[in-house]
CSV table of C-alpha atoms in Angstrom, one decimal:
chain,number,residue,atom,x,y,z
A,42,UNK,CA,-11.5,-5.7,46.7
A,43,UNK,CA,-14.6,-4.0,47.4
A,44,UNK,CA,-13.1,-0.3,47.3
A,45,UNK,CA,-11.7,-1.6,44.2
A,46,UNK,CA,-15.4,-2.6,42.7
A,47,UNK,CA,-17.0,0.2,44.3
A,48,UNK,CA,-14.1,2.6,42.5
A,49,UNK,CA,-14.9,1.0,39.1
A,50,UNK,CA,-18.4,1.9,39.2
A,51,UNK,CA,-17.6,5.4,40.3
A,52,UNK,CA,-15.4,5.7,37.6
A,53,UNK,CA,-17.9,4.4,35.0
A,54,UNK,CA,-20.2,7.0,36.3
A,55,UNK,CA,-18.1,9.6,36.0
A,56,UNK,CA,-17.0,8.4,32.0
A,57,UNK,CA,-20.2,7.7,30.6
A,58,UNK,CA,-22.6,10.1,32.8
A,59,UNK,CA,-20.6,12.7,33.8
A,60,UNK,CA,-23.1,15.4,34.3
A,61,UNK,CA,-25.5,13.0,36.4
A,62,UNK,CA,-22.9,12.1,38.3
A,63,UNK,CA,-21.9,15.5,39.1
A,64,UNK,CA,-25.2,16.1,40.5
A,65,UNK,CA,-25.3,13.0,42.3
A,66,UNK,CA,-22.4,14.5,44.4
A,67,UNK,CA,-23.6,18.0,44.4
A,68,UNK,CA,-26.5,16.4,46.5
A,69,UNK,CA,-24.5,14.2,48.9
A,70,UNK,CA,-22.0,17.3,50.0
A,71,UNK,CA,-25.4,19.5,50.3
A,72,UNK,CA,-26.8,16.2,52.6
A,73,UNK,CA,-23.3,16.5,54.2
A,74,UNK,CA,-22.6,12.9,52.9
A,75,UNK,CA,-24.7,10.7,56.5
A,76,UNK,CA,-23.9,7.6,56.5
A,77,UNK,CA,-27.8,6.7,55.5
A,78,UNK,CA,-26.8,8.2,52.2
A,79,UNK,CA,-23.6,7.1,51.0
A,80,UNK,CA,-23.1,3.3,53.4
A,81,UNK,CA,-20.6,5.1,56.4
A,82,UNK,CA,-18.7,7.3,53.9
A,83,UNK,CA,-18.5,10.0,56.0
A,84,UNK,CA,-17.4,13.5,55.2
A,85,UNK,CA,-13.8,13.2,56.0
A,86,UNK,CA,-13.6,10.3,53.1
A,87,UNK,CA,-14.6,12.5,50.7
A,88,UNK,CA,-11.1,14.1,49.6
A,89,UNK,CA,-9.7,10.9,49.4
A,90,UNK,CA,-12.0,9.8,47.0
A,91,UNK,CA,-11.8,12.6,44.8
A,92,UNK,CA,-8.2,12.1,44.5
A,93,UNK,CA,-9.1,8.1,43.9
A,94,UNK,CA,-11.6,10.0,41.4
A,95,UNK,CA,-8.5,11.7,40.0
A,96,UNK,CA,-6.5,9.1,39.6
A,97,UNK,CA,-8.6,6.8,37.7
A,98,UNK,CA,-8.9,9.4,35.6
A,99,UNK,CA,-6.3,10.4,34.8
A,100,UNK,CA,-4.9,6.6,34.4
A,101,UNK,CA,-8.0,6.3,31.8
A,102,UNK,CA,-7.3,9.5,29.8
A,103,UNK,CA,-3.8,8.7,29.7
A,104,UNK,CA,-2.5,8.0,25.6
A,105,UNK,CA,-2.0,4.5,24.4
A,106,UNK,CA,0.7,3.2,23.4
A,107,UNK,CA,0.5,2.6,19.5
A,108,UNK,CA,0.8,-1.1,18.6
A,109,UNK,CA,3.9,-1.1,15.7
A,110,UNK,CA,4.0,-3.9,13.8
A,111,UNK,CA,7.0,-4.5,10.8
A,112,UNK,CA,6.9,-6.5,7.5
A,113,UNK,CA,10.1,-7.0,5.3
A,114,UNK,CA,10.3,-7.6,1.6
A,115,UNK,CA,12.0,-7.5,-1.3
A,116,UNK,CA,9.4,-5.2,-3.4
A,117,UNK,CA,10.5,-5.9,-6.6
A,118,UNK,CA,8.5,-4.9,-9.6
A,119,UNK,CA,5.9,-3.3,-6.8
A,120,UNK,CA,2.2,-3.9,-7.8
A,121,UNK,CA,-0.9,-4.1,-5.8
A,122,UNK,CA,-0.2,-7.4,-4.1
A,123,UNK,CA,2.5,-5.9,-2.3
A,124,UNK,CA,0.2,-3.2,-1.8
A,125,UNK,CA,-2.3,-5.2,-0.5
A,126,UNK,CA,-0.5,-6.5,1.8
A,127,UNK,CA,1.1,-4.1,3.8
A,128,UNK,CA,-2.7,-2.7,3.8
A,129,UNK,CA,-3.7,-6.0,6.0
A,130,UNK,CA,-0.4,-5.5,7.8
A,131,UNK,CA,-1.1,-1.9,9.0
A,132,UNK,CA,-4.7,-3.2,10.1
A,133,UNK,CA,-3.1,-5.6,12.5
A,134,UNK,CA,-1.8,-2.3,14.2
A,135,UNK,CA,-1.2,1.3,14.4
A,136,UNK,CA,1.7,2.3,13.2
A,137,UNK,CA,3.0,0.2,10.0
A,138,UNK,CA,7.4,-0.2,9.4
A,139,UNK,CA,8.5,-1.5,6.3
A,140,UNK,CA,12.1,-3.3,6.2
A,141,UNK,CA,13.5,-3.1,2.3
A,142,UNK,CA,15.9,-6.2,1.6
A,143,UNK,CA,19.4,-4.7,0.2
A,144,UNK,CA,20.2,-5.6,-3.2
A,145,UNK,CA,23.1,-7.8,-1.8
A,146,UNK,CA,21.0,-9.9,0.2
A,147,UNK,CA,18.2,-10.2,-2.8
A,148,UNK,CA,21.2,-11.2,-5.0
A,149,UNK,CA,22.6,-13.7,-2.6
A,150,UNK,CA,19.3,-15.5,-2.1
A,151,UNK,CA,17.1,-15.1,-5.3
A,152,UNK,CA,19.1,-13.3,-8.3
A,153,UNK,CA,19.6,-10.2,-9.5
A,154,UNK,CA,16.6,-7.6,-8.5
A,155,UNK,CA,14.9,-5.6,-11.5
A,156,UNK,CA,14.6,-2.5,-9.5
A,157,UNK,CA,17.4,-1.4,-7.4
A,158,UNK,CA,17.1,-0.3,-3.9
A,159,UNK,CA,16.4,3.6,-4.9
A,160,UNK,CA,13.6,2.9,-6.7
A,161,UNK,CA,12.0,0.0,-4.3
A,162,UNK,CA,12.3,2.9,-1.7
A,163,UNK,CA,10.5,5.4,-3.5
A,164,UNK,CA,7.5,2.6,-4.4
A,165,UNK,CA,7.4,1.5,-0.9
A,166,UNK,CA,7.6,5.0,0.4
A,167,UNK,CA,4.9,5.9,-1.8
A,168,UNK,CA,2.4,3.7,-0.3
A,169,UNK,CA,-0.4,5.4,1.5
A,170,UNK,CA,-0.4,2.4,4.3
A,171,UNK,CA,3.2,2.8,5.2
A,172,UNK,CA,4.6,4.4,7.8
A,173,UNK,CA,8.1,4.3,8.4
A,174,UNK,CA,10.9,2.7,6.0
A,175,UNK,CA,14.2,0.5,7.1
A,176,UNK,CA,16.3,0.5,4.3
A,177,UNK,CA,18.9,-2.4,3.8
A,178,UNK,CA,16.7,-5.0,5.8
A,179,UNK,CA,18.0,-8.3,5.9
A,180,UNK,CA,16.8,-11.3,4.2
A,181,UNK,CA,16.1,-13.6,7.0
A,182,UNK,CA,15.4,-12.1,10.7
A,183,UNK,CA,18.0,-13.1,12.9
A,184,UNK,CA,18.2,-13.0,16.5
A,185,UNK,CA,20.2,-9.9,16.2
A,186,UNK,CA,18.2,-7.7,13.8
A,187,UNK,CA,14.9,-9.2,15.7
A,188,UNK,CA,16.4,-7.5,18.8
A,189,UNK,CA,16.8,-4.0,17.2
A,190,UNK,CA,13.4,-4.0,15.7
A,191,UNK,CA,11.9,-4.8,19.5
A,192,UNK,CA,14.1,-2.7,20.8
A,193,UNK,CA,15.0,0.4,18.8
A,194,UNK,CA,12.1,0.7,16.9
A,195,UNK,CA,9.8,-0.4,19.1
A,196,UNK,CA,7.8,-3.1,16.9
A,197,UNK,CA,5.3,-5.5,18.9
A,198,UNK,CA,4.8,-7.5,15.8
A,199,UNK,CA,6.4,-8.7,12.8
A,200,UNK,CA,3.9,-9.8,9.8
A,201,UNK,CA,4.2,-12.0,6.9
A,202,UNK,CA,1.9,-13.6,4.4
A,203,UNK,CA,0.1,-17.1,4.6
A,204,UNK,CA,2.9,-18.6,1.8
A,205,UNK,CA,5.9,-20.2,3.1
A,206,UNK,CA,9.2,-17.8,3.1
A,207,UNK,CA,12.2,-20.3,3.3
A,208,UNK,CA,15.9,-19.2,3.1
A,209,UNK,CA,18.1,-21.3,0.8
A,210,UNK,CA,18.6,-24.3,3.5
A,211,UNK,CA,15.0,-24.9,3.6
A,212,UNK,CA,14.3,-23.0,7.0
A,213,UNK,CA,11.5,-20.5,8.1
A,214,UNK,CA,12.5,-16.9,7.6
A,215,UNK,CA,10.3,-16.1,10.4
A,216,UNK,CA,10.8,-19.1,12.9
A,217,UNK,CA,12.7,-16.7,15.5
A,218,UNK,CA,9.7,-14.2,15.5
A,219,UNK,CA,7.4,-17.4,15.9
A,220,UNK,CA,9.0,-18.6,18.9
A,221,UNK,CA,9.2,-15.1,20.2
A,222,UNK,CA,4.9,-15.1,20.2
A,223,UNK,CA,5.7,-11.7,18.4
A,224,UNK,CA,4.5,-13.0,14.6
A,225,UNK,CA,1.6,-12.5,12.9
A,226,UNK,CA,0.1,-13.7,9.6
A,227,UNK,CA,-2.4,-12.0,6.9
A,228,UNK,CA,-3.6,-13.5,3.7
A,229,UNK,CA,-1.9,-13.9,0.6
A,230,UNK,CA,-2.9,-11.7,-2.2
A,231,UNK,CA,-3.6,-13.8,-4.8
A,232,UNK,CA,-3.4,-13.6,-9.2
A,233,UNK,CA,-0.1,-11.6,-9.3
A,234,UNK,CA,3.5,-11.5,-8.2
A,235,UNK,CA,6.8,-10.5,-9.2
A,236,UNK,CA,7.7,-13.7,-10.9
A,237,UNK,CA,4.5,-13.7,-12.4
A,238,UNK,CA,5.1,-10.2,-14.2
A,239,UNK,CA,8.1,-11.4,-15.1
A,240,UNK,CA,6.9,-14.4,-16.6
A,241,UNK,CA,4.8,-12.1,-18.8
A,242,UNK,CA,7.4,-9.9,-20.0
A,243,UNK,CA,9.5,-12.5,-21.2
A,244,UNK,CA,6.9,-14.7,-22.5
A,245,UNK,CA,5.6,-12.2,-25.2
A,246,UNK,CA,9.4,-11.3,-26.1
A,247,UNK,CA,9.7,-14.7,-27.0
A,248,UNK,CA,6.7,-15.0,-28.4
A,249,UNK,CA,7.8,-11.4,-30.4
A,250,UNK,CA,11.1,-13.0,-31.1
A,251,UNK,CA,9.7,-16.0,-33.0
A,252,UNK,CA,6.6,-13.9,-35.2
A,253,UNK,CA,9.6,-11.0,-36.2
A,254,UNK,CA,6.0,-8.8,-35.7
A,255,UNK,CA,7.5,-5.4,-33.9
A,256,UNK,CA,4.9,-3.2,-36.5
A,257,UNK,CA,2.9,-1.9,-33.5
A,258,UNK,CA,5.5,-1.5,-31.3
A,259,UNK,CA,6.6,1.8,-29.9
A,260,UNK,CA,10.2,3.0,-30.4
A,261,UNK,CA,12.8,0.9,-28.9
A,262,UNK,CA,10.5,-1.3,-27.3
A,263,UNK,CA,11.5,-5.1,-28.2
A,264,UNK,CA,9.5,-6.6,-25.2
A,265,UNK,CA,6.4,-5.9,-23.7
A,266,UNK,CA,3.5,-7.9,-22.9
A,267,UNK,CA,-0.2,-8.7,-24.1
A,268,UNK,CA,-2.3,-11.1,-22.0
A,269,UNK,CA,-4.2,-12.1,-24.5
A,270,UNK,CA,-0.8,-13.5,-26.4
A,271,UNK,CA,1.1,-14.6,-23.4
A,272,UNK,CA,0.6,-17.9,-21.8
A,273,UNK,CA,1.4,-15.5,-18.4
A,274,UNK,CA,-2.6,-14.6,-18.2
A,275,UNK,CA,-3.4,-12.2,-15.4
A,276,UNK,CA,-5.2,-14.8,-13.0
A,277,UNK,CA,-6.3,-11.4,-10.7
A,278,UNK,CA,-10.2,-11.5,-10.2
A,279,UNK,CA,-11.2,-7.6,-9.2
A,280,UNK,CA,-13.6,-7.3,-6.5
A,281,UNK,CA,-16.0,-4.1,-5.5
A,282,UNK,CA,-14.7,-4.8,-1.4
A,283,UNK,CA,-11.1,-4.5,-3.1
A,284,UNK,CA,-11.7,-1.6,-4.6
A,285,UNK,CA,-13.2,-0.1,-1.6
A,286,UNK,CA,-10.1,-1.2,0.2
A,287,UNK,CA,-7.8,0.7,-1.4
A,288,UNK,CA,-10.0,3.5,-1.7
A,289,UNK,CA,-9.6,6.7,0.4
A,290,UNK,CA,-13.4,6.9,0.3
A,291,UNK,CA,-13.5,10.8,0.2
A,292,UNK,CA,-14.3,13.2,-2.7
A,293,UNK,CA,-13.1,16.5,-3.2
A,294,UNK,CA,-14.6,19.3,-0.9
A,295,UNK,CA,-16.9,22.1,-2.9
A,296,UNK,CA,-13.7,24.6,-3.3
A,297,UNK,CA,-10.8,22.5,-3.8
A,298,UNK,CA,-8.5,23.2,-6.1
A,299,UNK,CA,-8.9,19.1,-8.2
A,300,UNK,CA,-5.5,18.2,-10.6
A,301,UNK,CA,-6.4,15.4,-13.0
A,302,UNK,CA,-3.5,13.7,-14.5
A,303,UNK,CA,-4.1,10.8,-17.0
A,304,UNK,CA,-2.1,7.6,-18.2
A,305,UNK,CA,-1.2,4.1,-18.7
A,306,UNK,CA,0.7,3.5,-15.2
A,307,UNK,CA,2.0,0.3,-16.6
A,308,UNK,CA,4.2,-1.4,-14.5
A,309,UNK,CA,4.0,1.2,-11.9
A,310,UNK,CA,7.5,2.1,-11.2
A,311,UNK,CA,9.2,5.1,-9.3
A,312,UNK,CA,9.0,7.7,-12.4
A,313,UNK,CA,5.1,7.3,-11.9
A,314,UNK,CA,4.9,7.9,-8.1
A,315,UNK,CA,7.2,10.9,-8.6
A,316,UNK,CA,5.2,12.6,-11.1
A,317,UNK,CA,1.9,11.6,-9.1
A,318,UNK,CA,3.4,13.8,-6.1
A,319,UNK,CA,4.7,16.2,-8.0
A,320,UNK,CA,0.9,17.0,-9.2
A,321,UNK,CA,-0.6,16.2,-5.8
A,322,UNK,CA,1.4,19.1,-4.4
A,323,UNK,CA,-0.1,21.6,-7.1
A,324,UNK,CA,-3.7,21.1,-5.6
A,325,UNK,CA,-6.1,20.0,-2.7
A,326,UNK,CA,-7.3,16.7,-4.6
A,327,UNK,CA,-5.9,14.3,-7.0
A,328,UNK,CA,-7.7,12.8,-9.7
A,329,UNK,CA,-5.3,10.2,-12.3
A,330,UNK,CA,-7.0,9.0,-15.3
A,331,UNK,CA,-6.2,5.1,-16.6
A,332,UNK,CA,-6.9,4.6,-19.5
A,333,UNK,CA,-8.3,1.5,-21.1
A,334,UNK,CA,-6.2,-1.8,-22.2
A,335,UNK,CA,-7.8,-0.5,-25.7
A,336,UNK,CA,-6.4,3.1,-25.5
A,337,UNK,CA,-3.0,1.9,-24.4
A,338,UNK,CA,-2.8,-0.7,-26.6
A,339,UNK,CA,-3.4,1.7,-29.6
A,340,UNK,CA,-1.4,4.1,-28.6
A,341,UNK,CA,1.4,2.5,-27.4
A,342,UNK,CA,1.6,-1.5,-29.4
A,343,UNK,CA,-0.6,-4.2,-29.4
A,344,UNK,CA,2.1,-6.0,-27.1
A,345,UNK,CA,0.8,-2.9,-24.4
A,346,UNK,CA,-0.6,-3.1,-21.6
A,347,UNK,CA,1.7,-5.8,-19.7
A,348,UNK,CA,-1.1,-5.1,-16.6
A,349,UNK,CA,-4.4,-5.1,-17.2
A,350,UNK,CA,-6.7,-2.3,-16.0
A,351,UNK,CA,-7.9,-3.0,-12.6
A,352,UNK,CA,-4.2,-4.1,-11.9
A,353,UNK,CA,-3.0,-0.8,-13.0
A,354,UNK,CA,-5.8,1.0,-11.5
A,355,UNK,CA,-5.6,-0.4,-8.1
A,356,UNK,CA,-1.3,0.2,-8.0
A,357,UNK,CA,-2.4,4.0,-8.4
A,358,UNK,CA,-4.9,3.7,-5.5
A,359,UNK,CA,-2.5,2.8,-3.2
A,360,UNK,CA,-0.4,5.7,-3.7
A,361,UNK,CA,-0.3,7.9,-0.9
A,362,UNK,CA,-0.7,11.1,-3.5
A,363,UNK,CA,-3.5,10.3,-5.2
A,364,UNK,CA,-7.1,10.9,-4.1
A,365,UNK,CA,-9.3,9.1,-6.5
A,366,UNK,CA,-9.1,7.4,-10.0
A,367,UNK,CA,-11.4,7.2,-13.2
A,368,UNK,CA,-11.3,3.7,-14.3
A,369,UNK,CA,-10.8,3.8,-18.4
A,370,UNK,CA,-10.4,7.0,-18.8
A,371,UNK,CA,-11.1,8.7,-22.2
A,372,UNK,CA,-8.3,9.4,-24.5
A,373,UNK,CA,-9.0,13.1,-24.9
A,374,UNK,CA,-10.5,15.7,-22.0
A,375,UNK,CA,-13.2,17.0,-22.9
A,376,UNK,CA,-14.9,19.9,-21.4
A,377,UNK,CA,-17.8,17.8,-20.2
A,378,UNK,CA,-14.9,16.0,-18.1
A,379,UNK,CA,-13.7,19.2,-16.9
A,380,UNK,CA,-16.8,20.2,-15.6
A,381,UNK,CA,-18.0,16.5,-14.2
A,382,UNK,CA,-15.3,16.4,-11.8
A,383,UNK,CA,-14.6,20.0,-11.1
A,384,UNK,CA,-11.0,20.0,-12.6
A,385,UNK,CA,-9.0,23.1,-11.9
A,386,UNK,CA,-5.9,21.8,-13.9
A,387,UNK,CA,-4.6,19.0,-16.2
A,388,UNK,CA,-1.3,18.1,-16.2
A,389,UNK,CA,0.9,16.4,-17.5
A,390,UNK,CA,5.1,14.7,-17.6
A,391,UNK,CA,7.8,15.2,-19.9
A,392,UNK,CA,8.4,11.8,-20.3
A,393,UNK,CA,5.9,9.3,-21.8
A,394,UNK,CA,5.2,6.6,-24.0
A,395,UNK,CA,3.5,6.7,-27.1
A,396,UNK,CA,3.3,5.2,-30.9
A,397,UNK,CA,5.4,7.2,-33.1
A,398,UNK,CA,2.8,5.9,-35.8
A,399,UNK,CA,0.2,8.0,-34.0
A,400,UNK,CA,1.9,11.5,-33.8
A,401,UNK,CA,-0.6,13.2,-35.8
A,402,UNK,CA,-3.7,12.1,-33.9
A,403,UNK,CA,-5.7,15.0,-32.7
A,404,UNK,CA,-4.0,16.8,-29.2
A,405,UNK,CA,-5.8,15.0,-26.2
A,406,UNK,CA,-5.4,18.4,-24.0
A,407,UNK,CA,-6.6,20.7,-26.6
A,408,UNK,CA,-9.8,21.8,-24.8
A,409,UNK,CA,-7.7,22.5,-21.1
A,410,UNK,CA,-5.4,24.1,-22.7
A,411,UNK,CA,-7.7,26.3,-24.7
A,412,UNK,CA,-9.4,27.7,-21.6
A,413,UNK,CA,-5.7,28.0,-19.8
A,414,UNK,CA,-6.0,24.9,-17.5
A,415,UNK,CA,-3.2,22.7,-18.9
A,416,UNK,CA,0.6,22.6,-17.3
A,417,UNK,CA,3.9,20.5,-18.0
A,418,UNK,CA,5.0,19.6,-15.0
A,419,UNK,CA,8.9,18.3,-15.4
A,420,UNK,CA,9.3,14.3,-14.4
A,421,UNK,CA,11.6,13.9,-12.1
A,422,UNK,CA,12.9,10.5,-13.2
A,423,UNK,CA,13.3,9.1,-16.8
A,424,UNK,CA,12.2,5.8,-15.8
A,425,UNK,CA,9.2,4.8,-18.3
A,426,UNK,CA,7.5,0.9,-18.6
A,427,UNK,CA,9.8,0.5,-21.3
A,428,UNK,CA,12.9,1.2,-19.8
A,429,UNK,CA,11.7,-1.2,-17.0
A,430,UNK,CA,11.2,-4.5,-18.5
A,431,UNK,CA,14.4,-4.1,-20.9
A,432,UNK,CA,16.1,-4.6,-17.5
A,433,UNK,CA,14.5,-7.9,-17.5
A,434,UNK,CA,14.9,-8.7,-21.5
A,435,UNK,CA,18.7,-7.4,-21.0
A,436,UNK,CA,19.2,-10.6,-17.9
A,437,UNK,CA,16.7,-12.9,-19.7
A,438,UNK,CA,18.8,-16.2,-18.7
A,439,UNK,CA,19.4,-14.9,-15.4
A,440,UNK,CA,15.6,-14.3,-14.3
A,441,UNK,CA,14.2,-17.3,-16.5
A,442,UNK,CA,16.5,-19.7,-14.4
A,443,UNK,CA,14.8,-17.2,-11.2
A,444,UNK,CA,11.4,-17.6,-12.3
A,445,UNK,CA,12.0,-21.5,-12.9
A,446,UNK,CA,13.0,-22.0,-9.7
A,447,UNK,CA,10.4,-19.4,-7.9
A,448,UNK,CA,7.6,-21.3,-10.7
A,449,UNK,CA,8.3,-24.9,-8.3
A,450,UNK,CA,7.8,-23.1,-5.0
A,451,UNK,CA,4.8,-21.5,-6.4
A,452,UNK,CA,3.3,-24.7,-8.0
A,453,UNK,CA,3.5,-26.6,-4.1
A,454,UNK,CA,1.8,-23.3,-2.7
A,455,UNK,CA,-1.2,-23.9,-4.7
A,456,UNK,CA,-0.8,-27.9,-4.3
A,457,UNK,CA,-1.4,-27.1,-0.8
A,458,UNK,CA,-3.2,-24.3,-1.0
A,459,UNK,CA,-6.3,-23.9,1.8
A,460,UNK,CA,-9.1,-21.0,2.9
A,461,UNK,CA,-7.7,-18.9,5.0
A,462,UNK,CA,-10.1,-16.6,6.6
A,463,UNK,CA,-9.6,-12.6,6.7
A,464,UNK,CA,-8.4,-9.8,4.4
């Protein structure tokens, strides 16, 4: 026990004053290490504790073993709760896996999913936080998938959120990873959810249904949503320390090469996380406009936008392409913009949204493309906001009987509800 004490405070020598130390036993070989030096260490102990020297070490230098830790969901309708939390989840460790529920199993235990498992992929993917995906996760975590995740993918710990996650019998989805000791829990992220987007959509196409007022709407659009009309009001309270959260916290360097991209992001969906890293890859910095609930709302119907702006603006944060975002963003670039942020080049997708009412409004790219700083760039999906929630307006009995039942579960949640400390 004492060579053990006495090695711990050579070591700690060694680590935090190496040079010191090195003297130190410069000196004692020079004084041929007497025992009135050194307490009976004598000169034929000094290899052996150079090699104990060595192999503390080399013990301490030796790499950690990252901590993985897993979280499974259905990510339906992805927006920055979602986000949110896999952000707390990969706080809780190193390396962050995602498990994406099939579209069999979402089907089986809560209805039809809006997005199907392509597109949840390329949200989750898409997420700056994230790590590693599992695609096809099960619902629940049995004893048998719980064993693969420990043992071929290495996971320490599986996360989930503060709100109850019971399976159709009324059991804990997580109660085998509880009485494992390998389960860990992180703060719900409150004001938004699937159902509650949902809710929203369907809401104002009832409410658009019964006033026969589709005036402002853009082409085949016969849903969308309007807080301000919709008894589905965003309850989401934006916070500086969120914004910070999702932030990467870095500008752009004096010579990079910045691409600005503007839009809505309503609803943010696969076609916009493709078209974000398309753009990403044509620079060293990505800078995405959004633009105000105003702008969108006048250029796209007075049912638009279905999230509000910091909801938008925070979904674009947490993409893993995109560097910074101006929150309401002006309609047009000007070259006072240009030069603000250093822009190199504006781009822009193929497909978009707009009023066809407004097509001869003044061309918001005129002044980048006048001084040869403007490029198309080809989306790669021709999934827009609109073509989204149709999904939900085309299965409107199917996810109001959903939403009824999720609405219950919800309403006990906040009955319930207590501080929970963190985030």
């Amino acid at each position: 026990m004492e060579f053990e004490t006495t090695s711990s405070w050579i070591w700690d020598g060694v680590h935090h004053h190496p040079h010191v130390f090195g003297c130190l036993m410069l000196t004692a070989a020079l004084l041929g290490l007497s025992t009135s030096y050194f307490g009976g260490i004598g000169l034929s102990s000094f290899p052996y504790m150079c090699w104990d020297l060595g192999f503390f070490y080399k013990k301490r230098c030796e790499k950690k073993k990252p901590i993985r830790v897993y979280m499974d969901g259905c990510f339906d309708l992805m927006h920055y709760g979602h986000a949110n939390a896999l952000r707390q989840a990969k706080a809780l460790g190193d390396e962050l896996v995602v498990g994406v529920v099939s579209d069999e199993e979402i089907i089986s235990n809560k209805g039809p999913p809006v997005l199907p498992m392509e597109e949840r992929l390329a949200l989750v993917s898409g997420l700056k936080w994230v790590d590693e995906v599992i695609a096809n996760a099960p619902y629940a975590i049995t004893e048998q998938f719980m064993k693969t995740l420990f043992n071929e993918h290495k996971i320490d710990y599986i996360i989930h959120g503060d709100d109850p996650c019971l399976l159709p019998d009324g059991t804990d989805a997580y109660a085998l990873a509880k009485r494992a000791r390998r389960y860990k829990q992180i703060k719900r992220t409150e004001g938004v959810s699937s159902t509650d987007i949902v809710g929203r959509i369907l809401a104002v196409n009832d409410t658009k249904a019964c006033n026969h007022d589709d005036k402002l709407s853009s082409p085949g659009d016969s849903f969308t949503g309007n807080q301000s009309s919709s008894a589905h009001i965003s309850q989401f309270l934006p916070t500086s320390q969120r914004i910070v959260q999702f932030s990467n916290g870095k500008g752009p360097g004096p010579n990079a090469h910045v691409v600005y991209i503007d839009g809505a992001f309503d609803l943010f969906h696969a076609g916009h996380v493709e078209i974000l890293r398309c753009a990403r890859q044509l620079g060293d910095f990505l800078l995405v406009g959004i633009h105000t609930d105003q702008i969108v709302s006048e250029h796209r119907g007075k049912h638009y936008p279905i999230m509000h702006l910091h909801e938008r603006s925070l979904s674009v944060l947490a993409c893993r392409y995109v560097d910074e975002v101006i929150m309401g963003a002006p309609w047009e670039v000007s070259k006072d913009m240009i030069t603000t942020f250093n822009i190199s080049l504006v781009v822009h997708g193929t497909i978009a949204e707009c009023n066809s009412m407004l097509a001869g409004i003044a061309d918001p790219y005129a002044v980048p493309k006048s001084m040869g700083i403007f490029r198309i760039l080809e989306s790669p999906k021709r999934i827009t906001t609109t073509s989204v929630a149709q999904r939900i307006v085309a299965n409107h009995e199917a996810y109001m009987k959903r939403n009824a039942k999720k609405a219950e579960s919800e309403k006990k949640y906040y009955a319930a509800k207590v501080y929970v400390s963190g985030d």
